[in-house]
Amino acid sequence: MSQTLYSTLAWLPTPPLEFTALCRALPTDSADPGPQLQALAGFGLDENQLTRLSRAIEQARQDGRSLAPLVPFRLGIVSNATSHFLVPALVATAARHGIALDCIEAGFDQAMQEALAPDSPLKLAQPDAVLLALDYRGLPLRATPGDAEAARQTVAAVLDHVDRMRHGLRANGKTICILQTLARPVETHFGSLDLVLPGTLRSLIDAINRGLAERVAASNDLLFDVAGLAETVGLADWHAPTLWNMAKLPFASTFLPLYADHACRLIAALRGKSRRCLILDLDNTVWGGVIGDDGLEGIVIGPGDPTGEAHLAVQQTALRLRERGVVLAVSSKNTDEIARRPFREHPEMLLREDHIAIFQANWNDKATNIKAIAEALSLGLDAMTFLDDNPVERGLIRRLLPQVAVPELPDDPALYARTLLAGGYFEAVTFSAEDRQRADFYQDNARRIALQQQAGDVDGYLASLAMTLTIQPFEATGRARIAQLISKSNQFNLTSRRYSEAEVAELEGDPDCLGWQVRLADSFGDNGMISVVICLRSGSDWQIDTWLMSCRVLGRRVEEAVLQELVAAARRQGIERLVGGYRPSGRNQLVEEHYRKLGFELLDRHPDGSTEWTLNVDDAEPAANLPMEIRHLGGAMNSPESQRSTQSAASLL
């Protein structure tokens, strides 16, 4: 049963019978087929269906049709095994995750040549990332059972081999390498002793995988844990000796959709497309039974009962996701007081009210409730995942809110938690201290919004928050979070430009760049890093290359405060104008009038909807009565001579 879950991507709905006809019609029926392509990719597709969909995508691309809202991404693939069968599956699967993928494939077993040759086609294509799809059978592995020193040398040689490829492929300093762990073979020669003896193939592969993980932890590269994936479905099923002998295919074609889905999750996470909120149904999802009918004593939760333990596993999973920053919400057709009773009174409940950021228990349809949850959290619908045992409710949300992820659930509640996690909705490429606190950030913000609605007087409410805005130049400590915020911010993002950690590090040392990380704290708690600004000097202008902000702090005049500080910093640097641009991405309509609201003048408007704006520094007026204290750490520019002590730039206006 577990293998079927993974091999068929059973958390996704079954494709329609007319799937092939829909794919054929797409390139000709729609001028902008992106949304339809993404919708078709959202089913649990087999290898042939993925190939069919990839052809439709390529045809639309060749015909010059827009694939928006799919985000472009160029992926290089190098392997010491046959890899051409991966490309159609990756292209089609990427659409499921909101990515318009373009693949550049190296020749068979040409990984090192492609990495070292300065004019290799792959390097000339300047991919965003390169997948090093390595198989242990193509690496210089020599088993030396019992010889620890020889084993150490073998592991070092293999890791050095990988490092040479990584460094060669990253010659431009920007390409990210996605390193695969090695799926070990099924066969053992010493039985259980294989794990004990140094130099056996198993112990060598384990050591290499640990070495790959260490390299990723110390770099900007990503790890694709193929070894863990193979062990999840079973090594004996993953490896197909006949296919390897015939065509050097590294794993059974049955698992091609699964491999492609996991690879594309990483790419999507790199582009900020991981989900951030888990919305839970209650009856027969979080507990067994119907609280309104069965009462507190009649619902089933907890140890000693198979159904109770199954629902307890759902709660444990939700809590673990919350610990890593996923926001929890509730959407239940119920009376509010009745729905809250188990959270308050049931002794076996793990989830409590203070774990839930937004609690929607009423008799509205769930689509309405989910939209209200997204609005209250200042998150897009594409950040939501909805878990519900009822297939009718799942179908309704898929139809009315296609941006929301809705995993299919099996009949057996014991598999609910496994199915949710198998969907990979919350894939991460980094993890920071702020990630641990993110659920609290959003929960606190929901409380702020609720208080604001009660207060009525917005200015008085903002003043009561006792906000402190802290502005600091880019630096090593905040680098990972800066890159993460740049990749994940979509709604309040003027240009939607993306920068990796390596690129952020380059900006830190550029004397003509102003890079600011902005944090906000208030009486409810610390919001963490909530804004990033990048300005590039062009003569006497500062071009505002990037300006983004977390939507959870909207309506708190943060953008006015940041502009005030930008103007002050510009005057100190002899800058005469701020020049900003708006680039529509399909998700950032929120900030279309951002510069106009801040007093900029329109310079130009382009056919694609993008605009250019300018503000003369000498003409800028300070914002009146900002409801926050502003602090600076470090200098306004990245050059050493511009460093200054902590102060509020407002006093310089």
XYZ file of C-alpha atoms in Angstrom:
653
model
C 0.000 0.000 0.000
C 2.819 2.399 0.873
C 4.586 1.769 -2.414
C 1.359 2.540 -4.283
C 1.028 5.796 -2.360
C 4.425 6.930 -3.632
C 4.541 5.347 -7.090
C 1.144 6.757 -8.104
C 1.491 10.083 -6.237
C -1.768 9.127 -4.544
C -2.006 12.465 -2.695
C -2.906 13.995 -6.067
C -6.310 13.528 -7.749
C -6.671 10.991 -10.555
C -6.321 12.519 -14.054
C -9.483 12.787 -16.165
C -10.149 10.206 -18.874
C -9.828 12.917 -21.542
C -6.378 13.971 -20.311
C -4.590 13.273 -23.616
C -7.210 15.190 -25.625
C -6.927 18.151 -23.267
C -3.148 18.198 -23.736
C -3.468 18.119 -27.517
C -5.957 20.963 -27.534
C -4.061 23.282 -25.213
C -1.422 24.801 -27.511
C -4.057 25.832 -30.064
C -7.070 26.553 -27.857
C -5.483 29.136 -25.582
C -3.288 32.152 -26.271
C -1.968 31.991 -22.690
C -2.166 28.324 -21.673
C -0.136 28.628 -18.454
C -3.063 28.241 -16.013
C -4.477 25.254 -17.913
C -1.066 23.588 -18.103
C -0.609 24.014 -14.369
C -4.082 22.600 -13.728
C -3.378 19.500 -15.857
C -0.045 19.022 -14.108
C -1.884 18.913 -10.779
C -3.036 15.330 -11.280
C -1.181 12.149 -10.366
C 0.358 11.552 -13.809
C 2.241 8.461 -14.971
C 5.323 8.489 -17.200
C 3.359 8.557 -20.464
C 1.043 11.333 -19.296
C 4.010 13.417 -18.150
C 5.554 13.019 -21.605
C 2.305 14.078 -23.263
C 2.009 17.170 -21.076
C 5.651 18.126 -21.620
C 5.038 18.093 -25.391
C 2.131 20.489 -24.935
C 4.340 22.779 -22.845
C 7.155 22.718 -25.397
C 4.713 23.354 -28.248
C 3.262 26.376 -26.445
C 6.782 27.658 -25.809
C 7.796 27.203 -29.462
C 4.649 29.012 -30.587
C 5.633 32.002 -28.484
C 2.687 31.691 -26.107
C 3.011 32.989 -22.564
C 3.372 30.343 -19.857
C 2.546 32.827 -17.073
C 1.910 32.468 -14.187
C 4.560 29.747 -14.423
C 7.937 31.166 -13.363
C 10.891 30.531 -15.729
C 13.727 28.341 -14.447
C 16.660 26.916 -16.403
C 18.013 23.589 -15.145
C 21.175 21.856 -16.299
C 21.386 18.078 -15.919
C 24.653 16.153 -15.762
C 24.836 12.466 -14.962
C 26.992 9.374 -15.162
C 23.843 7.415 -16.033
C 21.245 7.817 -18.775
C 19.300 10.996 -18.047
C 17.373 11.906 -21.216
C 14.249 10.144 -19.902
C 14.193 12.608 -16.991
C 13.629 15.747 -19.056
C 9.955 15.332 -20.110
C 8.991 14.243 -16.596
C 10.770 17.214 -15.019
C 9.287 19.753 -17.464
C 5.714 18.514 -16.916
C 6.084 18.089 -13.163
C 7.590 21.553 -12.746
C 4.332 23.059 -14.047
C 2.555 21.426 -11.094
C 4.798 23.472 -8.825
C 4.374 26.741 -10.727
C 7.627 26.535 -12.714
C 8.179 26.840 -16.483
C 11.226 24.575 -16.658
C 13.785 24.641 -19.430
C 16.286 21.774 -19.283
C 19.805 21.669 -20.743
C 21.110 18.125 -20.738
C 24.767 17.126 -20.897
C 25.827 14.092 -22.884
C 25.825 10.621 -21.355
C 28.503 10.324 -18.664
C 29.936 13.743 -19.599
C 29.591 15.333 -16.155
C 33.246 16.156 -15.623
C 33.800 17.297 -19.217
C 30.822 19.646 -19.034
C 32.008 21.000 -15.702
C 35.605 21.692 -16.705
C 35.243 22.872 -20.317
C 34.815 26.697 -20.275
C 32.783 26.621 -23.499
C 30.568 23.625 -22.744
C 26.969 24.098 -23.984
C 25.662 23.687 -20.471
C 27.860 26.412 -18.992
C 27.197 28.755 -21.900
C 23.461 28.366 -21.202
C 24.025 29.859 -17.702
C 21.457 27.690 -15.916
C 19.900 28.757 -12.636
C 20.847 25.384 -11.185
C 22.541 22.167 -12.251
C 21.325 18.757 -11.117
C 24.238 16.386 -10.505
C 22.305 13.165 -11.024
C 25.060 10.779 -9.990
C 24.749 7.019 -9.571
C 27.149 4.997 -7.435
C 27.843 2.652 -10.384
C 29.430 5.499 -12.316
C 31.747 6.658 -9.536
C 35.270 5.411 -8.705
C 34.152 3.241 -5.789
C 36.436 0.351 -4.833
C 35.378 -1.907 -2.005
C 38.197 -2.672 0.481
C 36.459 -4.554 3.303
C 38.209 -4.120 6.619
C 40.764 -1.580 5.356
C 39.802 1.687 7.045
C 42.577 3.773 5.499
C 41.827 2.604 1.961
C 38.143 3.323 2.602
C 38.955 6.847 3.788
C 40.993 7.490 0.632
C 38.198 6.174 -1.588
C 35.595 8.421 0.053
C 37.934 11.425 -0.166
C 38.588 10.725 -3.870
C 34.878 10.526 -4.689
C 34.067 13.720 -2.774
C 36.990 15.477 -4.462
C 35.576 14.289 -7.806
C 32.209 15.836 -6.916
C 33.863 19.039 -5.673
C 35.699 19.500 -8.975
C 32.388 19.218 -10.826
C 30.688 21.639 -8.423
C 33.390 24.265 -8.695
C 33.576 23.918 -12.475
C 29.834 24.240 -12.934
C 29.759 27.266 -10.638
C 32.354 29.165 -12.650
C 30.046 32.180 -12.934
C 29.524 32.152 -9.171
C 25.733 32.071 -9.452
C 24.718 28.596 -10.573
C 23.425 26.434 -7.738
C 24.362 22.764 -7.724
C 21.759 20.207 -6.654
C 23.676 17.220 -5.306
C 22.036 13.809 -5.220
C 22.754 11.383 -2.448
C 23.573 7.876 -3.676
C 20.964 5.130 -3.415
C 22.924 2.164 -2.107
C 22.601 -1.260 -3.736
C 20.296 -3.940 -2.364
C 22.887 -6.675 -2.364
C 25.253 -7.157 0.574
C 28.328 -9.388 0.707
C 28.730 -9.556 4.474
C 25.088 -9.357 5.519
C 24.624 -7.226 8.638
C 28.393 -6.901 8.936
C 28.342 -4.666 5.854
C 27.354 -1.764 8.095
C 30.140 -2.513 10.582
C 33.119 -3.107 8.340
C 34.918 -0.095 6.854
C 35.412 -0.322 3.121
C 32.256 -2.220 2.217
C 30.157 -0.675 -0.519
C 27.425 0.177 1.966
C 29.752 1.923 4.426
C 31.474 3.794 1.572
C 28.159 5.092 0.210
C 26.963 6.081 3.686
C 30.186 8.076 4.235
C 29.894 9.747 0.817
C 26.293 10.759 1.498
C 27.324 12.303 4.814
C 30.113 14.153 3.007
C 27.666 15.505 0.413
C 25.341 16.722 3.161
C 28.243 18.482 4.895
C 29.187 20.248 1.666
C 25.649 21.474 1.145
C 25.461 22.691 4.742
C 28.613 24.770 4.175
C 27.567 26.223 0.791
C 24.663 27.596 -1.239
C 24.072 24.261 -2.934
C 21.054 22.013 -2.366
C 20.747 18.352 -1.419
C 18.353 16.015 -3.206
C 18.103 12.977 -0.933
C 17.613 10.260 -3.530
C 19.003 7.702 -1.058
C 16.188 8.502 1.368
C 13.642 8.411 -1.453
C 14.844 4.962 -2.581
C 14.728 3.605 0.946
C 11.195 4.985 1.396
C 9.829 2.954 -1.528
C 12.204 0.011 -1.047
C 15.660 -0.446 -2.515
C 14.739 -3.728 -4.168
C 11.961 -1.990 -6.104
C 13.940 1.190 -6.769
C 16.838 -0.577 -8.474
C 16.027 -2.337 -11.747
C 19.119 -4.400 -12.750
C 17.709 -5.208 -16.201
C 17.164 -1.552 -17.039
C 20.671 -0.685 -15.835
C 22.248 -3.452 -17.889
C 20.270 -2.557 -21.008
C 20.198 1.239 -20.930
C 22.060 2.459 -17.817
C 18.799 3.717 -16.313
C 19.558 4.437 -12.640
C 16.153 3.448 -11.204
C 12.908 1.744 -12.162
C 10.725 3.827 -14.475
C 7.780 3.227 -12.123
C 9.300 5.843 -9.839
C 10.018 8.475 -12.483
C 6.962 10.616 -11.484
C 8.066 10.426 -7.844
C 11.670 11.364 -8.627
C 10.527 14.288 -10.786
C 8.110 15.530 -8.135
C 10.804 15.562 -5.441
C 13.304 17.312 -7.720
C 10.756 19.958 -8.705
C 9.789 20.556 -5.080
C 13.347 21.726 -4.486
C 13.254 24.049 -7.494
C 9.885 25.445 -6.406
C 11.149 25.986 -2.858
C 14.147 27.799 -4.301
C 11.664 30.139 -5.978
C 9.671 30.661 -2.784
C 6.735 28.441 -3.706
C 6.557 26.254 -0.615
C 3.284 26.320 1.313
C 3.240 28.190 4.620
C -0.118 27.387 6.207
C -1.884 24.111 7.036
C -5.661 24.469 7.376
C -7.274 21.616 9.304
C -10.778 20.262 9.167
C -11.834 18.902 12.588
C -14.472 16.136 12.553
C -12.949 12.827 11.385
C -9.693 14.617 10.542
C -8.205 15.921 13.786
C -10.335 13.517 15.830
C -12.634 10.592 15.089
C -16.349 11.314 15.189
C -18.486 14.437 15.003
C -18.170 16.727 18.011
C -21.619 18.273 17.478
C -23.330 14.854 17.504
C -21.072 12.674 19.644
C -20.119 15.223 22.274
C -16.795 15.553 24.032
C -16.949 12.023 25.434
C -17.909 10.468 22.105
C -15.080 11.679 19.861
C -12.093 9.359 19.476
C -8.539 10.582 20.123
C -5.515 9.149 21.812
C -3.695 5.899 22.573
C -5.323 2.512 23.040
C -7.643 2.786 20.032
C -6.476 2.407 16.394
C -8.690 5.244 15.184
C -7.737 7.461 18.095
C -4.031 6.890 17.484
C -4.452 7.623 13.760
C -5.969 11.032 14.489
C -3.391 11.659 17.189
C -0.727 11.164 14.491
C -2.382 13.946 12.462
C -2.121 16.261 15.471
C 1.514 15.274 16.088
C 2.328 15.978 12.454
C 0.627 19.377 12.601
C 2.585 20.307 15.720
C 5.894 19.246 14.186
C 5.143 21.315 11.122
C 4.332 24.247 13.364
C 7.668 23.829 15.143
C 9.409 24.362 11.805
C 7.362 27.465 10.999
C 4.177 26.268 9.298
C 1.133 28.267 10.425
C -1.867 26.249 11.626
C -5.494 27.257 11.049
C -8.893 25.590 11.410
C -11.815 25.557 8.987
C -14.769 23.553 10.291
C -18.495 23.524 9.656
C -19.487 23.759 13.259
C -20.666 25.998 16.054
C -17.636 27.889 17.277
C -18.050 27.113 20.986
C -18.645 23.410 20.342
C -15.667 23.144 17.967
C -13.332 24.701 20.530
C -14.331 22.388 23.405
C -11.907 19.539 22.581
C -9.045 22.027 22.293
C -9.899 23.385 25.738
C -11.120 20.330 27.632
C -10.217 16.977 26.056
C -7.281 15.475 27.975
C -5.861 13.609 24.956
C -5.775 16.579 22.616
C -2.242 17.590 21.614
C -3.405 20.623 19.657
C -4.595 23.520 21.783
C -6.150 26.841 20.896
C -2.863 28.695 21.262
C -1.398 26.549 18.457
C -4.038 27.803 16.014
C -3.485 31.175 14.359
C -6.990 31.488 12.861
C -9.987 29.464 14.063
C -12.909 29.475 11.598
C -15.769 27.343 12.910
C -19.102 28.403 11.414
C -21.639 27.323 8.800
C -20.127 29.185 5.858
C -18.799 27.197 2.927
C -15.151 26.293 3.376
C -13.993 28.242 0.328
C -15.223 31.425 1.998
C -13.527 30.464 5.248
C -10.222 29.668 3.565
C -10.221 33.022 1.786
C -10.868 34.691 5.143
C -7.971 32.771 6.706
C -5.600 33.808 3.922
C -6.684 37.438 4.259
C -6.310 37.429 8.037
C -2.798 35.992 7.760
C -1.847 38.311 4.863
C -0.855 35.248 2.836
C -1.807 34.280 -0.700
C -4.075 31.330 -1.389
C -1.083 29.629 -2.987
C 0.474 29.441 0.496
C -2.422 27.314 1.811
C -2.734 23.524 2.225
C -6.141 22.180 3.241
C -6.553 18.801 4.992
C -10.087 17.388 5.022
C -11.372 13.812 5.120
C -14.487 14.726 3.101
C -14.044 14.225 -0.680
C -16.913 16.618 -1.401
C -15.190 19.446 0.490
C -11.872 18.618 -1.193
C -13.509 18.770 -4.611
C -15.186 22.080 -3.806
C -11.921 23.744 -2.795
C -10.084 22.391 -5.850
C -12.794 23.825 -8.094
C -13.296 27.200 -6.403
C -9.773 27.829 -5.085
C -7.370 25.985 -7.413
C -4.389 27.809 -5.859
C -4.917 25.905 -2.591
C -3.167 22.533 -2.232
C -5.663 19.813 -1.284
C -4.163 16.356 -0.696
C -6.311 13.345 -1.494
C -6.805 11.226 1.613
C -7.304 7.439 1.718
C -10.133 5.719 3.567
C -7.834 4.637 6.400
C -7.081 7.557 8.782
C -3.869 5.779 9.813
C -2.443 6.999 6.494
C -3.601 10.627 6.760
C -0.363 11.947 8.280
C 1.819 9.941 5.910
C -0.141 11.147 2.884
C 0.074 14.785 3.961
C 3.848 14.586 4.389
C 4.301 12.571 1.182
C 2.852 15.536 -0.729
C 5.893 17.650 0.149
C 3.888 20.851 0.401
C 6.269 22.408 2.914
C 9.610 21.624 1.237
C 12.449 23.775 2.547
C 15.894 24.634 1.197
C 16.994 26.568 4.296
C 16.056 26.609 7.955
C 16.813 29.448 10.346
C 15.963 30.568 13.856
C 13.315 32.866 12.345
C 11.709 29.888 10.625
C 11.119 28.323 14.044
C 9.305 31.478 15.098
C 7.331 32.073 11.904
C 4.121 30.433 13.143
C 4.233 32.690 16.199
C 4.872 35.723 13.963
C 1.723 35.055 11.947
C -0.290 34.164 15.015
C 0.722 37.399 16.734
C -0.137 39.308 13.592
C -3.607 37.780 13.495
C -4.086 39.044 17.064
C -2.917 42.505 15.991
C -5.449 42.567 13.160
C -8.225 41.446 15.481
C -7.295 44.191 17.951
C -7.172 46.768 15.153
C -10.679 45.806 14.027
C -11.900 46.309 17.567
C -10.008 49.564 18.109
C -11.395 51.518 15.163
C -8.826 54.322 15.458
C -5.967 53.090 13.247
C -3.484 55.790 14.261
C -4.151 55.198 17.930
C -3.874 51.466 17.430
C -0.521 51.724 15.641
C 0.823 54.001 18.334
C -0.227 51.493 20.979
C 1.929 48.799 19.330
C 5.160 50.543 20.452
C 6.915 49.501 17.246
C 10.668 49.560 16.724
C 12.024 49.401 13.170
C 15.659 48.317 12.883
C 17.593 48.863 9.645
C 20.905 47.130 9.066
C 23.136 46.632 6.008
C 23.480 43.171 4.501
C 25.922 41.051 6.480
C 26.872 37.390 6.871
C 24.636 36.621 9.849
C 21.446 37.642 8.071
C 22.489 36.424 4.627
C 20.511 33.167 4.583
C 17.338 34.876 5.784
C 17.796 37.721 3.278
C 18.042 35.234 0.394
C 15.079 33.304 1.759
C 12.917 36.418 2.044
C 13.885 37.455 -1.495
C 12.904 34.033 -2.847
C 9.620 33.757 -0.942
C 8.155 37.272 -1.153
C 5.727 37.480 -4.047
C 2.885 39.884 -3.229
C 4.741 42.901 -1.824
C 7.647 42.652 -4.251
C 8.157 45.488 -6.731
C 10.354 43.644 -9.231
C 10.314 39.951 -8.148
C 14.045 39.683 -8.815
C 15.642 36.706 -7.073
C 19.072 36.510 -5.471
C 20.846 33.457 -4.072
C 22.941 33.555 -0.911
C 26.073 33.775 -3.059
C 24.686 36.775 -4.920
C 23.664 38.449 -1.672
C 27.250 37.955 -0.452
C 28.526 39.698 -3.590
C 26.230 42.648 -2.944
C 27.596 42.967 0.595
C 31.003 43.850 -0.797
C 29.822 46.183 -3.567
C 30.548 49.845 -2.619
C 27.919 51.038 -5.114
C 25.170 48.959 -3.547
C 22.900 49.791 -0.658
C 21.517 46.555 0.775
C 19.218 46.826 3.781
C 17.631 44.192 5.946
C 14.743 45.586 7.973
C 13.313 44.142 11.182
C 10.237 45.075 13.181
C 9.357 44.451 16.812
C 6.321 45.568 18.796
C 4.458 45.001 22.023
C 3.185 41.621 20.796
C 6.650 40.310 19.983
C 9.427 40.286 17.396
C 8.313 40.058 13.763
C 11.866 39.269 12.656
C 13.178 40.370 9.266
C 10.232 41.803 7.345
C 11.763 43.805 4.466
C 14.716 43.881 2.082
C 15.814 46.860 -0.020
C 18.554 46.878 -2.674
C 19.637 50.122 -4.384
C 22.334 50.317 -7.063
C 24.167 53.550 -7.823
C 23.904 54.847 -11.380
C 25.645 58.210 -11.589
C 23.742 60.490 -9.234
C 20.747 58.111 -9.077
C 19.908 55.182 -6.877
C 18.081 52.541 -8.884
C 15.780 50.665 -6.503
C 16.565 47.180 -7.775
C 14.560 45.326 -5.113
C 12.013 46.410 -2.549
C 9.990 43.729 -0.840
C 8.157 43.330 2.421
C 6.343 40.632 4.345
C 2.607 41.101 3.918
C 2.035 40.400 7.587
C 3.136 43.978 8.404
C 0.943 45.711 5.838
C -0.891 48.799 7.007
C 1.698 49.711 9.630
C 3.447 52.491 7.631
C 6.681 50.519 7.366
C 7.134 51.482 3.709
C 6.876 55.177 4.607
C 9.525 54.759 7.291
C 11.844 52.865 4.942
C 11.501 55.561 2.262
C 12.251 58.268 4.811
C 15.476 56.478 5.744
C 16.360 55.918 2.073
C 16.024 59.624 1.384
C 18.236 60.484 4.348
C 20.865 57.964 3.277
C 20.713 59.239 -0.317
C 21.396 62.807 0.809
C 24.434 61.703 2.756
C 25.762 59.895 -0.320
C 25.164 62.790 -2.730
C 22.354 60.978 -4.542
C 19.942 63.274 -6.348
C 17.166 60.890 -7.417
C 15.586 57.604 -6.393
C 14.398 55.640 -9.426
C 12.084 52.701 -8.851
C 10.369 50.236 -11.136
C 7.303 48.037 -10.876
C 7.379 44.744 -12.814
C 4.061 42.842 -12.827
C 4.508 39.168 -11.959
C 0.877 38.061 -11.793
C 1.095 37.985 -8.002
C 2.210 41.500 -7.049
C -0.762 43.653 -8.071
C -0.827 44.729 -4.428
C 2.095 47.120 -5.056
C 1.184 48.370 -8.526
C 0.589 51.881 -7.113
C 3.271 51.653 -4.420
C 5.488 54.433 -5.759
C 2.597 56.752 -6.563
C 1.328 56.458 -2.989
C 4.777 57.387 -1.709
C 4.964 60.575 -3.817
C 7.063 59.361 -6.776
C 6.352 60.734 -10.249
C 5.665 58.441 -13.200
C 8.528 58.343 -15.721
C 7.355 55.686 -18.133
C 4.700 53.023 -18.624
C 5.432 49.976 -20.801
C 3.067 47.717 -22.803
C 3.660 44.793 -20.422
C 2.279 46.841 -17.517
C 5.649 47.686 -15.973
C 6.268 51.265 -14.850
C 9.213 53.513 -13.926
C 9.026 56.141 -11.174
C 11.304 58.861 -9.837
C 11.637 60.945 -6.676
C 13.912 63.977 -6.343
C 15.704 63.591 -3.044
C 15.725 67.318 -2.263
C 11.964 67.538 -2.788
C 11.083 64.605 -0.522
C 9.139 65.473 2.600
C 9.588 63.504 5.823
C 6.687 61.264 6.805
C 4.500 62.822 9.461
C 3.994 61.204 12.851
C 5.467 57.793 12.106
C 4.218 55.453 14.870
C 7.565 53.782 15.483
C 11.099 54.269 16.696
C 13.718 53.829 13.972
C 17.138 52.406 14.731
C 20.165 51.811 12.519
C 22.874 49.219 12.943
C 25.925 49.814 10.721
C 26.142 52.080 7.682
C 23.884 53.169 4.882
C 26.128 51.882 2.111
C 28.324 48.810 2.052
C 31.583 50.769 1.857
C 33.618 50.989 5.084
C 33.796 54.773 5.013
C 30.039 55.048 5.223
C 29.677 53.191 8.524
C 28.025 55.265 11.207
C 26.831 54.801 14.752
C 23.301 53.840 15.726
C 20.895 56.692 15.186
C 17.582 57.586 13.620
C 17.961 58.997 10.147
C 14.724 60.873 10.670
C 16.659 63.470 12.628
C 18.700 64.301 9.516
C 15.700 65.307 7.437
